[in-house]
Amino acid sequence: MIVIDILVEPSLGPVMFEAQLMMDMLMMVNTRGRQRNENDWHDLFMTAGFSDYKIVKKLGARAVFEVYL
């Protein structure tokens, strides 16, 4: 499976990290969703029964994940 979504990382710099956190707040208020860091994605994929994943490419705040059964 291929997933393209935001990957929250403080290493992108303080401005980008602040923008990610603001989007997180917006998602929680409007949809009860949230943004995830790499540990959150790992837990989600493993709990869903996938065997492994890798981050193929980071596009700014977004990342492309390959997820394997």
XYZ file of C-alpha atoms in Angstrom:
69
model
C 0.000 0.000 0.000
C 1.215 3.537 -0.607
C 0.366 6.331 1.816
C 1.085 10.017 1.258
C 0.528 12.094 4.367
C 2.118 14.607 6.683
C 4.962 13.371 8.846
C 5.469 15.636 11.860
C 9.150 16.261 12.482
C 10.821 18.962 14.550
C 13.913 18.645 12.318
C 12.186 20.599 9.527
C 12.771 23.811 11.448
C 10.715 25.796 13.926
C 8.479 27.541 11.369
C 7.468 24.319 9.597
C 7.023 22.502 12.915
C 4.758 25.294 14.182
C 2.701 25.112 10.965
C 2.363 21.350 11.426
C 1.179 21.802 15.007
C -1.379 24.417 13.945
C -2.704 22.012 11.300
C -2.871 19.353 14.017
C -5.048 21.637 16.143
C -7.298 22.362 13.160
C -7.704 18.648 12.429
C -8.541 17.855 16.074
C -11.192 20.585 16.231
C -12.831 19.858 12.882
C -12.451 16.106 12.350
C -11.084 14.607 15.565
C -8.035 13.570 13.515
C -4.398 14.375 14.141
C -1.032 14.405 12.501
C 1.455 11.668 13.275
C 5.180 11.388 13.799
C 7.141 8.354 12.600
C 6.537 6.404 15.822
C 2.774 6.958 15.491
C 2.839 5.726 11.875
C 4.866 2.669 12.917
C 2.355 1.784 15.648
C -0.571 2.303 13.275
C 0.890 0.089 10.539
C 1.925 -2.704 12.918
C -1.425 -2.677 14.751
C -3.216 -2.902 11.392
C -1.313 -6.119 10.629
C 1.302 -4.895 8.173
C 4.742 -6.455 8.449
C 6.935 -3.507 7.505
C 7.057 -0.072 5.925
C 9.597 2.361 4.633
C 9.601 6.070 4.032
C 10.360 6.427 0.347
C 10.521 10.185 0.009
C 9.930 13.274 2.075
C 8.318 16.170 0.277
C 8.567 19.024 2.761
C 6.149 18.102 5.532
C 4.685 15.246 3.514
C 6.111 11.770 3.198
C 5.489 8.808 0.910
C 5.239 5.506 2.773
C 5.426 2.047 1.235
C 3.597 -0.365 3.540
C 3.960 -4.154 3.176
C 1.817 -7.110 4.240
